[in-house]
Short mmCIF file of C-alpha atoms in Angstrom, two decimals:
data_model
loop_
_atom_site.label_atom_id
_atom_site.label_comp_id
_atom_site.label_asym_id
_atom_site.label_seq_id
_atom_site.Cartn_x
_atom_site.Cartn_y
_atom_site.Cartn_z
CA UNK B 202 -20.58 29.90 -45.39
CA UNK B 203 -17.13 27.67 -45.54
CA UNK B 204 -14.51 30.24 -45.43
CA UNK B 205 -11.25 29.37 -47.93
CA UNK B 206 -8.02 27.47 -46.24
CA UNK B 207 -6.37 30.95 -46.56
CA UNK B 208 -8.91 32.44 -45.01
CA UNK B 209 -8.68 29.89 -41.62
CA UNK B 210 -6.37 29.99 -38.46
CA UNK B 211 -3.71 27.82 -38.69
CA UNK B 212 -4.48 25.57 -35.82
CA UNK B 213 -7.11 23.24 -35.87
CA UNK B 214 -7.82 23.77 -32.26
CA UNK B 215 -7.90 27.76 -32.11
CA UNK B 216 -10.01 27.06 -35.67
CA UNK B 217 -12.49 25.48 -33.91
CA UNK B 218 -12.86 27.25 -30.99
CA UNK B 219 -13.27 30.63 -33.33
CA UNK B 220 -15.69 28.74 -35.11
CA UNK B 221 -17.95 27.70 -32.09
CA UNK B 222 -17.72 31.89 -31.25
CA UNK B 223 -19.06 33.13 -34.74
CA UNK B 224 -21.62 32.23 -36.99
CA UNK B 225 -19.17 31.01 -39.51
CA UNK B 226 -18.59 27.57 -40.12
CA UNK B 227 -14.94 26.49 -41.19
CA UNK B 228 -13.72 23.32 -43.13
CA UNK B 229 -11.46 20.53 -41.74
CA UNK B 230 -9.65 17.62 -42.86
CA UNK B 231 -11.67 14.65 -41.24
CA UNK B 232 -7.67 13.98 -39.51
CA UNK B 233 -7.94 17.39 -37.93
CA UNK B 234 -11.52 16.95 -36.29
CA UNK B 235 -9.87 13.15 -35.35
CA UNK B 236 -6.53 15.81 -33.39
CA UNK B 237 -9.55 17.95 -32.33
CA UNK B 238 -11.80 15.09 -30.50
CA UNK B 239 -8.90 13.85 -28.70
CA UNK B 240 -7.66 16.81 -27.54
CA UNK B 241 -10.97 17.59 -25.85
CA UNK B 242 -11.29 14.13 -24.99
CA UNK B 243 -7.91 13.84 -23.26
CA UNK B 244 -8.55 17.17 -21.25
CA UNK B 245 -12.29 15.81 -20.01
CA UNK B 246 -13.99 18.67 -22.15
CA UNK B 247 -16.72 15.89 -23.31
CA UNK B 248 -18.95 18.32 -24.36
CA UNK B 249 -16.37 19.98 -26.80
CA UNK B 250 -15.57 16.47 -27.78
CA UNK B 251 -18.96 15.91 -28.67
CA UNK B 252 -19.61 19.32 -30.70
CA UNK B 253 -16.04 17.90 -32.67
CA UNK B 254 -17.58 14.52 -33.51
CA UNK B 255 -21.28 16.50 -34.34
CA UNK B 256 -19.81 18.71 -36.81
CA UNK B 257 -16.53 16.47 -38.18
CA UNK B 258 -19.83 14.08 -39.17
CA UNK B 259 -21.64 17.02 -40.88
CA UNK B 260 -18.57 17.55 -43.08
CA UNK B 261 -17.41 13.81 -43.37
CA UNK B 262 -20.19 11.49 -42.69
CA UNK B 263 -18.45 8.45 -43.80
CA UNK B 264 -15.58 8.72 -41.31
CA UNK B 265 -15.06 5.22 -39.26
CA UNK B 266 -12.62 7.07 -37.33
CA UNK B 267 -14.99 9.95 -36.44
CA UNK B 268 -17.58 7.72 -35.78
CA UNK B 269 -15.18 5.05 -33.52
CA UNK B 270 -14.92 8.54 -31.53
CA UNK B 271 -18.24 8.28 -30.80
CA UNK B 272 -18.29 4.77 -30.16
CA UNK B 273 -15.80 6.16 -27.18
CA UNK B 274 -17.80 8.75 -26.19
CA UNK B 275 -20.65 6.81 -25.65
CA UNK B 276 -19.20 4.37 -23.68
CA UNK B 277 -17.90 6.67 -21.20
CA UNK B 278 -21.64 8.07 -20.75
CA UNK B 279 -22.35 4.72 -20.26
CA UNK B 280 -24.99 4.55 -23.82
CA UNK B 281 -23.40 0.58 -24.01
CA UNK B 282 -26.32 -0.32 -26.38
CA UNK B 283 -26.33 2.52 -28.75
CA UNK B 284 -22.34 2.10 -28.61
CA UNK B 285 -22.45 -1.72 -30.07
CA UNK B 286 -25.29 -0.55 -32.53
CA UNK B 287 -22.99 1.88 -34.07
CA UNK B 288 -20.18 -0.84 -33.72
CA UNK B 289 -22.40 -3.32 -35.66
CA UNK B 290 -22.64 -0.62 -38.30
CA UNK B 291 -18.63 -0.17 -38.67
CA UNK B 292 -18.37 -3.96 -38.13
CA UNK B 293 -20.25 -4.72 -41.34
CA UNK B 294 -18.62 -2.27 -43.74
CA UNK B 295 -14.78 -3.23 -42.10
CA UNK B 296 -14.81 -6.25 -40.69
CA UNK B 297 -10.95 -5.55 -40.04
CA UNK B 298 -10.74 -2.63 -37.91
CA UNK B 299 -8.56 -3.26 -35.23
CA UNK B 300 -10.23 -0.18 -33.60
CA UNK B 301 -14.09 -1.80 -33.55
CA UNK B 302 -12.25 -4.48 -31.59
CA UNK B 303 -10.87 -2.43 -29.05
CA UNK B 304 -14.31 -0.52 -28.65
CA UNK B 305 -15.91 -4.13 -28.14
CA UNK B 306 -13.83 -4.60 -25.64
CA UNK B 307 -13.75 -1.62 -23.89
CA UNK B 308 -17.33 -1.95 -23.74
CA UNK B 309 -16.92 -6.09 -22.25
CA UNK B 310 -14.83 -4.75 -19.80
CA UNK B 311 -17.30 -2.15 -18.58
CA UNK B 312 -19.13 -4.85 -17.86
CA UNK B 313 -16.78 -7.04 -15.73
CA UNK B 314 -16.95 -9.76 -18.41
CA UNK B 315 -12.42 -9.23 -18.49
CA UNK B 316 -12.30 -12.43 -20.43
CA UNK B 317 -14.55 -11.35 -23.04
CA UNK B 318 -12.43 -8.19 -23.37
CA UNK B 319 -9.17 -10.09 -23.51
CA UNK B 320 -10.33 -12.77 -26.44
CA UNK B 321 -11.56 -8.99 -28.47
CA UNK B 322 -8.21 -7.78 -28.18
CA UNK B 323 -6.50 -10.69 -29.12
CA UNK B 324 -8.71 -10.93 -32.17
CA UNK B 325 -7.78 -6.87 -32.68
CA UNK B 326 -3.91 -8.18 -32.69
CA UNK B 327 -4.44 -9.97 -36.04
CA UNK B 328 -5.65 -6.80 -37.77
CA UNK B 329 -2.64 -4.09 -37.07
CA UNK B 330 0.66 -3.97 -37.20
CA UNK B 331 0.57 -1.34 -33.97
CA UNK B 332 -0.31 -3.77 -31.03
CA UNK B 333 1.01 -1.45 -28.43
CA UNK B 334 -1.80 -0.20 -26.89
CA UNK B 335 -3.50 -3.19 -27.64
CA UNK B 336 -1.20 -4.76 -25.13
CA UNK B 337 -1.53 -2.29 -22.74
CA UNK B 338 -4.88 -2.76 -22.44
CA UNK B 339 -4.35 -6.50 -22.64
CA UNK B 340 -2.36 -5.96 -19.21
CA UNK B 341 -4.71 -4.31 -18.03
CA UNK B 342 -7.60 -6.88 -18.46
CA UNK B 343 -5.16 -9.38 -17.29
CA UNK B 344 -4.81 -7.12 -13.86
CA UNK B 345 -8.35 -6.87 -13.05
CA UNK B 346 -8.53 -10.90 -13.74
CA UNK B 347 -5.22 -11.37 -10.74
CA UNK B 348 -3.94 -13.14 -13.94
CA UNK B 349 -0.16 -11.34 -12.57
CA UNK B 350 1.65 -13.67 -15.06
CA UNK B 351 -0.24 -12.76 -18.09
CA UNK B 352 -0.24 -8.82 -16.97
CA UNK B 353 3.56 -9.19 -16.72
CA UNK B 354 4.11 -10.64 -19.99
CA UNK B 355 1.68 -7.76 -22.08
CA UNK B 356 3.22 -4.98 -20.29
CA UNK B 357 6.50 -6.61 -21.19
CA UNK B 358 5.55 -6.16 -25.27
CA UNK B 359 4.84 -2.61 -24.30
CA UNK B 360 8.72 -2.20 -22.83
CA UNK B 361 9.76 -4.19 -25.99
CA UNK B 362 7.72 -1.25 -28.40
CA UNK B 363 8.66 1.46 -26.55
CA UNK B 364 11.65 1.35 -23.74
CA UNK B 365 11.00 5.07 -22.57
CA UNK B 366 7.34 3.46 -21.44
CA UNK B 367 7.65 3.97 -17.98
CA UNK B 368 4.00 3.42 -17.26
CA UNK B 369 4.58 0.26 -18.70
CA UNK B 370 7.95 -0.84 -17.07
CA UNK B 371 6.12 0.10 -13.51
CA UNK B 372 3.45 -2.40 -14.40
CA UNK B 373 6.12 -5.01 -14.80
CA UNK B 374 7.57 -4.72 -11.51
CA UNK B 375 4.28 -4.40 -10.23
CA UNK B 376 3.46 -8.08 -11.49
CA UNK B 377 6.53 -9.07 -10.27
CA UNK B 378 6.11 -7.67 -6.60
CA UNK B 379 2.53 -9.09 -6.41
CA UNK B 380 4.17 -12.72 -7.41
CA UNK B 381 6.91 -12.12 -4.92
CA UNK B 382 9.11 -12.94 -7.23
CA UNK B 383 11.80 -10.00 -6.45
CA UNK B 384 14.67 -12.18 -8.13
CA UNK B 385 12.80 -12.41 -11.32
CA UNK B 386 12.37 -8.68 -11.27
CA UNK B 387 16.40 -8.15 -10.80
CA UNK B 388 16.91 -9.94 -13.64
CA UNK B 389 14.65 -8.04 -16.00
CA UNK B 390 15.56 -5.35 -14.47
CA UNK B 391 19.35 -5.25 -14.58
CA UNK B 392 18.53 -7.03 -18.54
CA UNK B 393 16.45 -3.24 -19.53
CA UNK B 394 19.69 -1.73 -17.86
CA UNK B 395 22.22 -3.58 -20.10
CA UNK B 396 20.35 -1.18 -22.90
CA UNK B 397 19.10 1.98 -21.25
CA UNK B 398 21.70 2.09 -18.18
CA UNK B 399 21.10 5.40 -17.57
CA UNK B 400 17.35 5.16 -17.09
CA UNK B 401 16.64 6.99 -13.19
CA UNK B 402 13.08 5.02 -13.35
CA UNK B 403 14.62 1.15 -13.77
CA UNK B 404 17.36 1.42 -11.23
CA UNK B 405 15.26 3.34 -8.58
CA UNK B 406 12.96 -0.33 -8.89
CA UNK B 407 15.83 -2.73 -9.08
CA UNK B 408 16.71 -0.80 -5.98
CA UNK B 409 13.76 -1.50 -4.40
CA UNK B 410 13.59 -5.16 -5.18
CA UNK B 411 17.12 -5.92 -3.37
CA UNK B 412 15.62 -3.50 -0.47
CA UNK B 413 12.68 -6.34 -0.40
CA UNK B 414 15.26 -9.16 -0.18
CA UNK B 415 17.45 -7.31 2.22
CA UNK B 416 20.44 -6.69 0.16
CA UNK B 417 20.83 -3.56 1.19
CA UNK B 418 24.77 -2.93 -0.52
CA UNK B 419 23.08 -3.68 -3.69
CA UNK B 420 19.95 -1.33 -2.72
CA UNK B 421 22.26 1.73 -1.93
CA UNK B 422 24.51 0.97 -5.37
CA UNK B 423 21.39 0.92 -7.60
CA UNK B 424 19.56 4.16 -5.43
CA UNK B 425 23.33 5.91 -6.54
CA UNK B 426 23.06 5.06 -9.83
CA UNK B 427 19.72 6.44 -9.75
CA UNK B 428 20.96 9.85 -8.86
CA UNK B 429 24.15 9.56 -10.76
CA UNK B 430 21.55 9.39 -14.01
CA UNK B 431 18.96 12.45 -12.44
CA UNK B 432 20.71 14.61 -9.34
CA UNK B 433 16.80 15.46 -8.91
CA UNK B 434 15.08 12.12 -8.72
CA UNK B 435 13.82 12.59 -5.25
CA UNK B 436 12.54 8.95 -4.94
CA UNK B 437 15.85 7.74 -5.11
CA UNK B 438 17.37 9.94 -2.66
CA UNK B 439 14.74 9.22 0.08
CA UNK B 440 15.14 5.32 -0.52
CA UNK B 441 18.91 5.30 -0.64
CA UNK B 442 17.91 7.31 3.05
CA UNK B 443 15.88 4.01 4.25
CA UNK B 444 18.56 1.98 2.97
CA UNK B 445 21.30 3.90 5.21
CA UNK B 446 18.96 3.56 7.74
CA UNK B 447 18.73 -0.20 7.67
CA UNK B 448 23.05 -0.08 7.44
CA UNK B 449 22.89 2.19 10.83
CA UNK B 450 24.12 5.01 9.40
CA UNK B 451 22.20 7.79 10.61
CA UNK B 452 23.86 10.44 9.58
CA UNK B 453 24.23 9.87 6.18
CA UNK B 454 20.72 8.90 6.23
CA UNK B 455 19.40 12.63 7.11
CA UNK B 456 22.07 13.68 4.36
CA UNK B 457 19.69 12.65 1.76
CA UNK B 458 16.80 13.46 3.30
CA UNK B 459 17.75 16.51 3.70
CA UNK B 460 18.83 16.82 0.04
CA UNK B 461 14.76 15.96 -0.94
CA UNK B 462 13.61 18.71 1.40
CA UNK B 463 16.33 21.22 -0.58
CA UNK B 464 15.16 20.11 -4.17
CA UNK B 465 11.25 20.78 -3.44
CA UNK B 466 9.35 21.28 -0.94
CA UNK B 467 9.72 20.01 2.41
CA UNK B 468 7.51 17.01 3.25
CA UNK B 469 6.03 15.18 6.35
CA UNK B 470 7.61 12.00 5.34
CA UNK B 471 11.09 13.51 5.08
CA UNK B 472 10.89 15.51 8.71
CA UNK B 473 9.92 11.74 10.18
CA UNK B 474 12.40 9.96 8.46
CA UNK B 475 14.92 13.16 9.41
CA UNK B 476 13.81 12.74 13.25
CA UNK B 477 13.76 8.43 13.71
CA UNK B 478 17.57 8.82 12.31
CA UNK B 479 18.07 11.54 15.24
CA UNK B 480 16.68 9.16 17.66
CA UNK B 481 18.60 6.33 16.72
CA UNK B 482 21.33 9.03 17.32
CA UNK B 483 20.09 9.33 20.86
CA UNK B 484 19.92 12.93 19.86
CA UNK B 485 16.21 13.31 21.54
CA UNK B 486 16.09 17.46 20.98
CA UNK B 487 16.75 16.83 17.49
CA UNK B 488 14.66 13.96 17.03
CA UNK B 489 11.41 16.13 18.53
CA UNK B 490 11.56 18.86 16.72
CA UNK B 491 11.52 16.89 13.20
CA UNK B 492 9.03 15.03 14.95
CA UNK B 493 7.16 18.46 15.64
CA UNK B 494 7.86 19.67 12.02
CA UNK B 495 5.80 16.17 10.96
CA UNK B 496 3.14 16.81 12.33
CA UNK B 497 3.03 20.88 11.18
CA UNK B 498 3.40 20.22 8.07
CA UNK B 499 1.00 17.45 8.40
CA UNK B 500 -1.40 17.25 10.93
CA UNK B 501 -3.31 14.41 9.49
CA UNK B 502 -0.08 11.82 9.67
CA UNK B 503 -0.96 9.60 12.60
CA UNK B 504 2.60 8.06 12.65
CA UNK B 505 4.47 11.64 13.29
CA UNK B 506 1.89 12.16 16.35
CA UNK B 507 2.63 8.49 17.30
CA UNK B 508 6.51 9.18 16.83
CA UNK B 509 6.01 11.92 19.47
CA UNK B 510 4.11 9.76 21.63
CA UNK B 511 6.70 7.08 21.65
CA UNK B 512 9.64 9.78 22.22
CA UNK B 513 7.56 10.88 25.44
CA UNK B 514 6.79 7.70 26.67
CA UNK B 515 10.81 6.11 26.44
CA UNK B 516 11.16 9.38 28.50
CA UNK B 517 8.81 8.46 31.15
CA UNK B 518 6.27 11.50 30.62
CA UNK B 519 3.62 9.45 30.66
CA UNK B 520 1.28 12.65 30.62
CA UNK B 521 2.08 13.75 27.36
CA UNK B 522 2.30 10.47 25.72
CA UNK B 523 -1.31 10.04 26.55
CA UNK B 524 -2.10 13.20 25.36
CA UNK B 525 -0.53 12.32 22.04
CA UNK B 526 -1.52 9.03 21.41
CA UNK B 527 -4.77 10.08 21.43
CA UNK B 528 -4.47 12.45 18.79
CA UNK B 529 -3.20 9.86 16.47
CA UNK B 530 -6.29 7.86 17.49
CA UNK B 531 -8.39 10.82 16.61
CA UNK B 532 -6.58 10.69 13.60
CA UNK B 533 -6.66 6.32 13.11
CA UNK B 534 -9.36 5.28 15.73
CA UNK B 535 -9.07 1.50 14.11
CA UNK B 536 -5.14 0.63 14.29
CA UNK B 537 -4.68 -1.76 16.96
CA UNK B 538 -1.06 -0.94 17.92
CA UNK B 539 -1.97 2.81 18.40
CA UNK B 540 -5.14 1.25 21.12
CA UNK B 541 -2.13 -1.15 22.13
CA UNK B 542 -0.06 1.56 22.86
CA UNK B 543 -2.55 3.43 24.56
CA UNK B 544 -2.93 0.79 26.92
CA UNK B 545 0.76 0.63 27.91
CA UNK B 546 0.39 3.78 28.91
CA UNK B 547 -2.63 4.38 30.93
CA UNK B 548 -1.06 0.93 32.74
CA UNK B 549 1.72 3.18 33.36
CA UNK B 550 -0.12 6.12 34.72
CA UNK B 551 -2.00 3.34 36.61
CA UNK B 552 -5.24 4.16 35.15
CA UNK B 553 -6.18 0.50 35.02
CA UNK B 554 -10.11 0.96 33.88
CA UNK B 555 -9.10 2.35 30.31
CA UNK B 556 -5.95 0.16 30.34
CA UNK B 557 -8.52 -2.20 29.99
CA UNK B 558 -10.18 -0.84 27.38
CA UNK B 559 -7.96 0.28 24.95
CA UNK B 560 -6.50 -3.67 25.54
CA UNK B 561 -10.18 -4.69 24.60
CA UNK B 562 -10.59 -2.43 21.10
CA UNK B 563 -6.72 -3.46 20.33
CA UNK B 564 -8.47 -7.19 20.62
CA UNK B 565 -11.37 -5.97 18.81
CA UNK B 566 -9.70 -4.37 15.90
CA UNK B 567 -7.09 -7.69 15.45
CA UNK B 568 -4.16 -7.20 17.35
CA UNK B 569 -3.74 -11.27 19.10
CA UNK B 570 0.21 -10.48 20.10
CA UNK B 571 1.35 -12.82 23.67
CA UNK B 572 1.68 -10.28 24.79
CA UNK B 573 -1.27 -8.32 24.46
CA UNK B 574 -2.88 -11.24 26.27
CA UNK B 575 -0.66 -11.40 29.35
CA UNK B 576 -0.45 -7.53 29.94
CA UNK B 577 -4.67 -7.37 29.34
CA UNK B 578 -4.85 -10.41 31.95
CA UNK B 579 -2.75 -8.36 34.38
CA UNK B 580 -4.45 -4.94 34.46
CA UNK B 581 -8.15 -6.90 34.67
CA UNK B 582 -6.29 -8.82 37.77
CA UNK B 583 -5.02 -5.73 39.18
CA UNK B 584 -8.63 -4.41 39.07
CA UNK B 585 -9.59 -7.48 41.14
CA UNK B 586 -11.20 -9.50 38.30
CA UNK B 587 -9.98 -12.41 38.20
CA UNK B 588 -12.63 -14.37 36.54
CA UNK B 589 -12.16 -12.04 33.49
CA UNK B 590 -8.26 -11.97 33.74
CA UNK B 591 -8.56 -16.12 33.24
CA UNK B 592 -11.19 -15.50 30.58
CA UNK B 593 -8.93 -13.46 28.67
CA UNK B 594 -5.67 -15.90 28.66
CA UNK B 595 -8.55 -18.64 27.60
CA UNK B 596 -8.95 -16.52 24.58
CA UNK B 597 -5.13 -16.04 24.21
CA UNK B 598 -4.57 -19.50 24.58
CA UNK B 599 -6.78 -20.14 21.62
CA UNK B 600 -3.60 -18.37 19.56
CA UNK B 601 -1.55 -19.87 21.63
CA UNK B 602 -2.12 -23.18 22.79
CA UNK B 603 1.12 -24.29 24.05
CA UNK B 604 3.03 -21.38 25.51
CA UNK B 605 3.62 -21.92 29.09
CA UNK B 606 3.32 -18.22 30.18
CA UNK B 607 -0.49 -18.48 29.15
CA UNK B 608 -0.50 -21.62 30.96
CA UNK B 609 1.09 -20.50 34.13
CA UNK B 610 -0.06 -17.60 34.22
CA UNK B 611 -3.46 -19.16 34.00
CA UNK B 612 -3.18 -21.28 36.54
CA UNK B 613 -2.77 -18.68 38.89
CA UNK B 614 -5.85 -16.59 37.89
CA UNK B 615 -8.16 -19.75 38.30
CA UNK B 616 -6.63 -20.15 42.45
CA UNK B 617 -7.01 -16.54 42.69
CA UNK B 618 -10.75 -17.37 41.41
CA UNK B 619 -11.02 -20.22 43.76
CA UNK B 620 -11.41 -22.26 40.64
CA UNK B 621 -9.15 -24.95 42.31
CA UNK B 622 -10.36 -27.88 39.98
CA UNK B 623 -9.63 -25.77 36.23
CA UNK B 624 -6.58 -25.09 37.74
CA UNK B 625 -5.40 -28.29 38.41
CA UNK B 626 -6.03 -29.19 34.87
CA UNK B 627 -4.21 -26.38 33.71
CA UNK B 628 -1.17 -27.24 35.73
CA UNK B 629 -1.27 -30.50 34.65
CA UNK B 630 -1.99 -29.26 31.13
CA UNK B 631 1.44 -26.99 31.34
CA UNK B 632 3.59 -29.90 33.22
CA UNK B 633 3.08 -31.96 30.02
CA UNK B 634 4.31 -29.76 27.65
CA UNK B 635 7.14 -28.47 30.76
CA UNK B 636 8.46 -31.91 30.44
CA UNK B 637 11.67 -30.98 32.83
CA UNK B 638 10.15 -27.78 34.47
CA UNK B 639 12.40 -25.22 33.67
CA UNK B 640 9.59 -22.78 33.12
CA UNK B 641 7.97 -23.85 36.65
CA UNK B 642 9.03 -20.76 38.02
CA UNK B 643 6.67 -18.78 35.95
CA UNK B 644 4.49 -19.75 37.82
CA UNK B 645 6.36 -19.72 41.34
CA UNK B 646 7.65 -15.99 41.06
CA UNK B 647 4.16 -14.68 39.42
CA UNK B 648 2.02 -16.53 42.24
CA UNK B 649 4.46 -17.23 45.03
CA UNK B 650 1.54 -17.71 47.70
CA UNK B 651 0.72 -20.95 45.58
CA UNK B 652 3.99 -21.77 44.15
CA UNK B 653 5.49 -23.25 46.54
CA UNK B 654 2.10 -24.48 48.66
CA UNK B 655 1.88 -27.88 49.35
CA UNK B 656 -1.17 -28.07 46.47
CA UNK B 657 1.46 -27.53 44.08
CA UNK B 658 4.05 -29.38 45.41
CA UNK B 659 1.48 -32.54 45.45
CA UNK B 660 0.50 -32.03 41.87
CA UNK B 661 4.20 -31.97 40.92
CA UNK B 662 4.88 -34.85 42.54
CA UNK B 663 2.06 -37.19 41.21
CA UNK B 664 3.27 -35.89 37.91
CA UNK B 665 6.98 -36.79 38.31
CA UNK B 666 6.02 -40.35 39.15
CA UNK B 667 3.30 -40.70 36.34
CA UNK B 668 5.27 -39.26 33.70
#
């Protein structure tokens, strides 16, 4: 039986929740089964959710906002046709209802058709005064469509409704970053901070936009501001850190790194940050134990294992940088520069055969650099390959189709693979573009048992008087 009002808990939730526990069945306003749905709904208790809309039917079976609840339920069980059967229903007795709109196109954009969802919530616009979230999800559409100008200007309204809509304001630099367009986003920016200037949130961003155009004075006076308004924002201290960085001041730099490891707790980031400052200080003790700290509090962070690799290898210990490297290829097995790396150093322990190899995945995974070409070319013509090494500048030269250290270089390869003819061309092919040639001696010092041979000096020669 319905129990009296005085007889009921006073919340709706705990109501409900007694209810489901007992035999008894309690009465609600059809507004406190709406609170009751959504609460459930905004935890992920669908099930809960569900019972709410089952029973808030029972006891109000004409409610269009109980039943738009269900509409939203069954669209996030994916029931799409049972969804716009019910919306049909609600359509044809309020043909008005903002909400049926926004249920349409929730259920469009389920579907990928985003433009179909975008003209439904512009229709929803002309029935409510409350367009907020109806812009929001406008943005949104907008987003998933790479339609950054449009996204920009609904997030925008949201800012406009609601200036403590930080969500929304992140969405707007967002646009703005993805357009490049870092001097529009100062100027909205420092425009929201004419009328909230003590907002942490917009000058941590307008900090980061003058970081992205270099300006890093500007950077380090909006990250201050940023802490000036919230002595907690942690953000802001660890970017004002990056920014100090940038101005070469180290040791200001660990300062407020330091300060983000004192307000919580401490993390990877900060102990790398911490020990590249101490490096820059030459300070290489300091600079490897942060780097040890990274990589304890986070063994999974490839760049605090490549940090240590790096420190060993400027120091020459050439056993432990290999050792390290290749955890952070354990770790990252398709980054070129770590494979890159790797191959530096095995050419420095002279252990030419997986030089070669970690030259060929760098290659493999993207990494086309000059010089990845010319040191590859070296360690396969170290191993006595020359065919190969000449093969491999061919490649490079496909990046690089006019640099003379390919060329020269090249030449030489192609003698030292009795490919005499290719190697004329080549020299000829480098003497055009060496007009006066100053960079002749790359290939003199590189191959001096052909530089100065009389083959060479006879192609020269012909050259000078043809050109």
């Amino acid at each position: 039986m319905a129990l009296e009002s005085s007889e009921r808990p006073d919340k709706p939730i705990t109501k409900f929740e007694s209810m489901l526990k007992t035999d008894d069945v309690y009465f609600f306003d059809a507004e406190d089964f709406e609170d009751i749905v959504h609460h459930y709904l905004n935890h992920g208790k669908i099930s809960l959710a569900k019972k709410g809309i089952k029973i808030g039917l029972q006891q109000h079976p004409a409610s269009t906002e109980l039943k738009l609840l269900q509409v939203e339920v069954m669209v996030f069980e994916n029931q799409m046709d049972k969804a716009e059967a019910l919306l049909d229903d609600l359509q044809r007795l309020d043909n008005r209802n903002d909400e049926i709109y926004i249920q349409r196109a929730n259920i469009y954009s389920k579907r990928d058709d985003h433009e179909g969802a975008i003209a439904l919530l512009q229709q929803a616009l002309g029935f409510t005064n409350n367009s907020f979230d109806i812009y929001s999800l406008l943005g949104m559409e907008y987003l998933f469509l790479d339609n950054f100008n449009s996204a920009k200007e609904s997030f925008m309204k949201c800012v406009e409704f609601d200036e403590q809509d930080y969500s929304s304001l992140y969405n707007v630099v967002y646009c703005f970053e993805f357009l490049e367009d870092y001097d529009g986003a100062i100027i909205y920016l420092n425009s929201y901070l004419e009328k909230n200037p003590y907002c942490e949130v917009a000058w941590h961003q307008l900090g980061k936009q003058y970081y992205h155009k270099e300006m890093y004075t500007e950077a380090l006076t909006a990250f201050d501001f940023a802490v000036i308004s919230d002595d907690t924002f942690i953000g802001a201290y660890f970017e004002k850190g990056k920014v100090l960085e940038k101005l070469g001041r180290y040791k200001e730099a660990i300062e407020n790194y330091e300060t983000t490891i004192s307000i919580e707790d401490p993390t990877s980031h900060a102990f790398l940050r911490i020990g590249k400052c101490y490096e820059k200080l030459k300070d290489t003790d300091m600079a490897k134990y942060y780097f040890y700290q990274t990589v304890h509090e986070d063994p999974l962070l490839d760049k605090g294992w490549l940090a240590i690799t790096n420190l060993y290898y400027n120091s020459r210990d050439y056993e432990k940088a290999v050792f390290y490297i290749n955890k952070a290829l354990n770790i990252d097995g398709e980054n070129p520069q770590y494979w890159k790396k790797c191959a530096h150093i095995h050419m420095a322990l002279k252990n030419y055969d997986q030089a070669d190899f970690a030259f060929k995945q760098a290659v493999d995974l993207g990494n086309f650099e000059l010089d990845t070409w010319l040191d590859w070319a070296e360690v396969v013509h170290i191993n006595g390959e020359e065919v190969a090494a000449a093969a491999i500048l061919a490649q490079g030269r496909e990046f690089y189709p006019e640099n003379l250290k390919l060329l020269y270089r090249s030449v030489g390869y192609l003698l030292l693979a009795e490919d005499a003819i290719n190697a004329r061309i080549m020299l000829m092919d480098a003497l055009k573009i060496d007009k006066k040639q100053k960079k002749l001696h790359l290939f003199i010092e590189n191959f001096p048992e052909y530089g100065k041979s009389e083959w060479t000096q006879e192609i020269v020669r012909k050259y000078n008087k043809t050109s």
